[in-house]
Amino acid sequence: MNKPTVNYLSSYSPNLQQQAQALLDTGKTGELLLNKYPQAHSLSSERALYDFAMALKNAHLRSSPPISKVVYDDKIHVINNALGLHTFVSRVQGGKLKAKHEIRISSLFRRIPEPLLKMILVHELAHLREKEHNKAFYQLCCYMEPDYHQLEFDLRLYLSHRDRYGELWR
């Protein structure tokens, strides 16, 4: 039987992938992640998620365009669409161009620790200023969340763990 690969970590160095694979193979990822992040967030309602996202936006991106919606979305498939989606919709209303920014987070993330959810929201909020995943984009992510890269790695490690062993936080 083929062992599952660490497909969520494919952009990391081969050495880091091997270390993650070894942790997965020995079943130590769950213990590692639970020690680091003992409990899931309590932002299960979309209103609470929206308020949390708006607090982040107001703290770091006051002059950015407003967000019209922040929701959990059952239709987002983590592998195809990454962790969340930032959508920008332009519509003509009465001769004016109206823009709406929406953030959709995979429903899979209703029960993860708050630092990991915050990392996803920081990523999607950064798209308000930087559309591409370039150096400026990641600098903005690190400005809003100094541990951004570690949190992203931990989330990807969790996704690899989840594929093999199931949920950690209930």
PDB file of N, CA, C and O in Angstrom, residues 28-58:
ATOM      1  N   LYS A  28       3.080  11.022  14.908  1.00  0.00           N
ATOM      2  CA  LYS A  28       3.395  12.048  15.911  1.00  0.00           C
ATOM      3  C   LYS A  28       2.855  13.431  15.576  1.00  0.00           C
ATOM      4  O   LYS A  28       2.977  14.347  16.374  1.00  0.00           O
ATOM      5  N   THR A  29       2.243  13.587  14.411  1.00  0.00           N
ATOM      6  CA  THR A  29       1.757  14.916  14.039  1.00  0.00           C
ATOM      7  C   THR A  29       0.624  15.387  14.945  1.00  0.00           C
ATOM      8  O   THR A  29       0.559  16.554  15.312  1.00  0.00           O
ATOM      9  N   GLY A  30      -0.273  14.474  15.298  1.00  0.00           N
ATOM     10  CA  GLY A  30      -1.391  14.853  16.163  1.00  0.00           C
ATOM     11  C   GLY A  30      -0.926  15.376  17.501  1.00  0.00           C
ATOM     12  O   GLY A  30      -1.371  16.428  17.965  1.00  0.00           O
ATOM     13  N   GLU A  31      -0.010  14.655  18.135  1.00  0.00           N
ATOM     14  CA  GLU A  31       0.523  15.072  19.436  1.00  0.00           C
ATOM     15  C   GLU A  31       1.236  16.422  19.324  1.00  0.00           C
ATOM     16  O   GLU A  31       1.037  17.315  20.157  1.00  0.00           O
ATOM     17  N   LEU A  32       2.041  16.571  18.280  1.00  0.00           N
ATOM     18  CA  LEU A  32       2.768  17.826  18.064  1.00  0.00           C
ATOM     19  C   LEU A  32       1.808  19.002  17.928  1.00  0.00           C
ATOM     20  O   LEU A  32       1.955  20.031  18.591  1.00  0.00           O
ATOM     21  N   LEU A  33       0.798  18.845  17.075  1.00  0.00           N
ATOM     22  CA  LEU A  33      -0.150  19.936  16.821  1.00  0.00           C
ATOM     23  C   LEU A  33      -1.034  20.215  18.037  1.00  0.00           C
ATOM     24  O   LEU A  33      -1.311  21.374  18.344  1.00  0.00           O
ATOM     25  N   LEU A  34      -1.470  19.169  18.733  1.00  0.00           N
ATOM     26  CA  LEU A  34      -2.315  19.378  19.914  1.00  0.00           C
ATOM     27  C   LEU A  34      -1.541  20.038  21.055  1.00  0.00           C
ATOM     28  O   LEU A  34      -2.116  20.819  21.815  1.00  0.00           O
ATOM     29  N   ASN A  35      -0.252  19.747  21.177  1.00  0.00           N
ATOM     30  CA  ASN A  35       0.562  20.424  22.194  1.00  0.00           C
ATOM     31  C   ASN A  35       0.718  21.901  21.865  1.00  0.00           C
ATOM     32  O   ASN A  35       0.710  22.751  22.752  1.00  0.00           O
ATOM     33  N   LYS A  36       0.864  22.193  20.595  1.00  0.00           N
ATOM     34  CA  LYS A  36       1.069  23.574  20.161  1.00  0.00           C
ATOM     35  C   LYS A  36      -0.247  24.366  20.157  1.00  0.00           C
ATOM     36  O   LYS A  36      -0.264  25.548  20.488  1.00  0.00           O
ATOM     37  N   TYR A  37      -1.314  23.709  19.747  1.00  0.00           N
ATOM     38  CA  TYR A  37      -2.633  24.344  19.619  1.00  0.00           C
ATOM     39  C   TYR A  37      -3.673  23.443  20.308  1.00  0.00           C
ATOM     40  O   TYR A  37      -4.307  22.619  19.660  1.00  0.00           O
ATOM     41  N   PRO A  38      -3.861  23.595  21.612  1.00  0.00           N
ATOM     42  CA  PRO A  38      -4.696  22.644  22.355  1.00  0.00           C
ATOM     43  C   PRO A  38      -6.193  22.673  22.049  1.00  0.00           C
ATOM     44  O   PRO A  38      -6.872  21.678  22.241  1.00  0.00           O
ATOM     45  N   GLN A  39      -6.721  23.802  21.570  1.00  0.00           N
ATOM     46  CA  GLN A  39      -8.174  23.835  21.369  1.00  0.00           C
ATOM     47  C   GLN A  39      -8.563  24.588  20.112  1.00  0.00           C
ATOM     48  O   GLN A  39      -7.838  25.451  19.640  1.00  0.00           O
ATOM     49  N   ALA A  40      -9.753  24.255  19.628  1.00  0.00           N
ATOM     50  CA  ALA A  40     -10.306  24.903  18.438  1.00  0.00           C
ATOM     51  C   ALA A  40     -10.844  26.291  18.804  1.00  0.00           C
ATOM     52  O   ALA A  40     -11.143  26.575  19.957  1.00  0.00           O
ATOM     53  N   HIS A  41     -10.966  27.133  17.787  1.00  0.00           N
ATOM     54  CA  HIS A  41     -11.539  28.469  18.000  1.00  0.00           C
ATOM     55  C   HIS A  41     -13.028  28.350  18.294  1.00  0.00           C
ATOM     56  O   HIS A  41     -13.630  27.288  18.127  1.00  0.00           O
ATOM     57  N   SER A  42     -13.615  29.436  18.731  1.00  0.00           N
ATOM     58  CA  SER A  42     -15.049  29.434  19.054  1.00  0.00           C
ATOM     59  C   SER A  42     -15.848  30.275  18.055  1.00  0.00           C
ATOM     60  O   SER A  42     -16.959  30.692  18.346  1.00  0.00           O
ATOM     61  N   LEU A  43     -15.290  30.519  16.884  1.00  0.00           N
ATOM     62  CA  LEU A  43     -15.929  31.374  15.882  1.00  0.00           C
ATOM     63  C   LEU A  43     -16.737  30.533  14.901  1.00  0.00           C
ATOM     64  O   LEU A  43     -16.506  30.550  13.705  1.00  0.00           O
ATOM     65  N   SER A  44     -17.700  29.793  15.404  1.00  0.00           N
ATOM     66  CA  SER A  44     -18.436  28.886  14.535  1.00  0.00           C
ATOM     67  C   SER A  44     -19.524  29.587  13.723  1.00  0.00           C
ATOM     68  O   SER A  44     -19.881  29.133  12.653  1.00  0.00           O
ATOM     69  N   SER A  45     -20.026  30.708  14.192  1.00  0.00           N
ATOM     70  CA  SER A  45     -21.057  31.427  13.422  1.00  0.00           C
ATOM     71  C   SER A  45     -20.382  32.343  12.403  1.00  0.00           C
ATOM     72  O   SER A  45     -19.267  32.823  12.601  1.00  0.00           O
ATOM     73  N   GLU A  46     -21.092  32.591  11.331  1.00  0.00           N
ATOM     74  CA  GLU A  46     -20.543  33.471  10.302  1.00  0.00           C
ATOM     75  C   GLU A  46     -20.454  34.914  10.791  1.00  0.00           C
ATOM     76  O   GLU A  46     -19.573  35.656  10.382  1.00  0.00           O
ATOM     77  N   ARG A  47     -21.326  35.312  11.685  1.00  0.00           N
ATOM     78  CA  ARG A  47     -21.250  36.657  12.264  1.00  0.00           C
ATOM     79  C   ARG A  47     -19.963  36.815  13.065  1.00  0.00           C
ATOM     80  O   ARG A  47     -19.279  37.835  12.972  1.00  0.00           O
ATOM     81  N   ALA A  48     -19.643  35.821  13.873  1.00  0.00           N
ATOM     82  CA  ALA A  48     -18.411  35.869  14.670  1.00  0.00           C
ATOM     83  C   ALA A  48     -17.189  35.873  13.753  1.00  0.00           C
ATOM     84  O   ALA A  48     -16.225  36.592  14.009  1.00  0.00           O
ATOM     85  N   LEU A  49     -17.235  35.091  12.677  1.00  0.00           N
ATOM     86  CA  LEU A  49     -16.132  35.062  11.710  1.00  0.00           C
ATOM     87  C   LEU A  49     -15.964  36.428  11.042  1.00  0.00           C
ATOM     88  O   LEU A  49     -14.853  36.942  10.913  1.00  0.00           O
ATOM     89  N   TYR A  50     -17.072  37.034  10.640  1.00  0.00           N
ATOM     90  CA  TYR A  50     -17.050  38.363  10.018  1.00  0.00           C
ATOM     91  C   TYR A  50     -16.468  39.399  10.990  1.00  0.00           C
ATOM     92  O   TYR A  50     -15.598  40.187  10.612  1.00  0.00           O
ATOM     93  N   ASP A  51     -16.920  39.388  12.232  1.00  0.00           N
ATOM     94  CA  ASP A  51     -16.426  40.343  13.229  1.00  0.00           C
ATOM     95  C   ASP A  51     -14.925  40.165  13.468  1.00  0.00           C
ATOM     96  O   ASP A  51     -14.188  41.152  13.585  1.00  0.00           O
ATOM     97  N   PHE A  52     -14.464  38.926  13.517  1.00  0.00           N
ATOM     98  CA  PHE A  52     -13.039  38.633  13.703  1.00  0.00           C
ATOM     99  C   PHE A  52     -12.230  39.163  12.513  1.00  0.00           C
ATOM    100  O   PHE A  52     -11.188  39.809  12.689  1.00  0.00           O
ATOM    101  N   ALA A  53     -12.730  38.914  11.302  1.00  0.00           N
ATOM    102  CA  ALA A  53     -12.044  39.395  10.096  1.00  0.00           C
ATOM    103  C   ALA A  53     -12.022  40.923  10.054  1.00  0.00           C
ATOM    104  O   ALA A  53     -11.000  41.525   9.695  1.00  0.00           O
ATOM    105  N   MET A  54     -13.120  41.544  10.433  1.00  0.00           N
ATOM    106  CA  MET A  54     -13.184  43.011  10.409  1.00  0.00           C
ATOM    107  C   MET A  54     -12.235  43.615  11.448  1.00  0.00           C
ATOM    108  O   MET A  54     -11.627  44.663  11.198  1.00  0.00           O
ATOM    109  N   ALA A  55     -12.092  42.984  12.595  1.00  0.00           N
ATOM    110  CA  ALA A  55     -11.156  43.475  13.614  1.00  0.00           C
ATOM    111  C   ALA A  55      -9.724  43.414  13.066  1.00  0.00           C
ATOM    112  O   ALA A  55      -8.944  44.350  13.262  1.00  0.00           O
ATOM    113  N   LEU A  56      -9.382  42.333  12.370  1.00  0.00           N
ATOM    114  CA  LEU A  56      -8.060  42.235  11.740  1.00  0.00           C
ATOM    115  C   LEU A  56      -7.877  43.305  10.677  1.00  0.00           C
ATOM    116  O   LEU A  56      -6.841  43.964  10.603  1.00  0.00           O
ATOM    117  N   LYS A  57      -8.891  43.470   9.840  1.00  0.00           N
ATOM    118  CA  LYS A  57      -8.815  44.474   8.774  1.00  0.00           C
ATOM    119  C   LYS A  57      -8.667  45.877   9.358  1.00  0.00           C
ATOM    120  O   LYS A  57      -7.821  46.656   8.920  1.00  0.00           O
ATOM    121  N   ASN A  58      -9.457  46.195  10.363  1.00  0.00           N
ATOM    122  CA  ASN A  58      -9.395  47.531  10.961  1.00  0.00           C
ATOM    123  C   ASN A  58      -8.077  47.787  11.679  1.00  0.00           C
ATOM    124  O   ASN A  58      -7.625  48.926  11.750  1.00  0.00           O
TER     125      ASN A  58
END
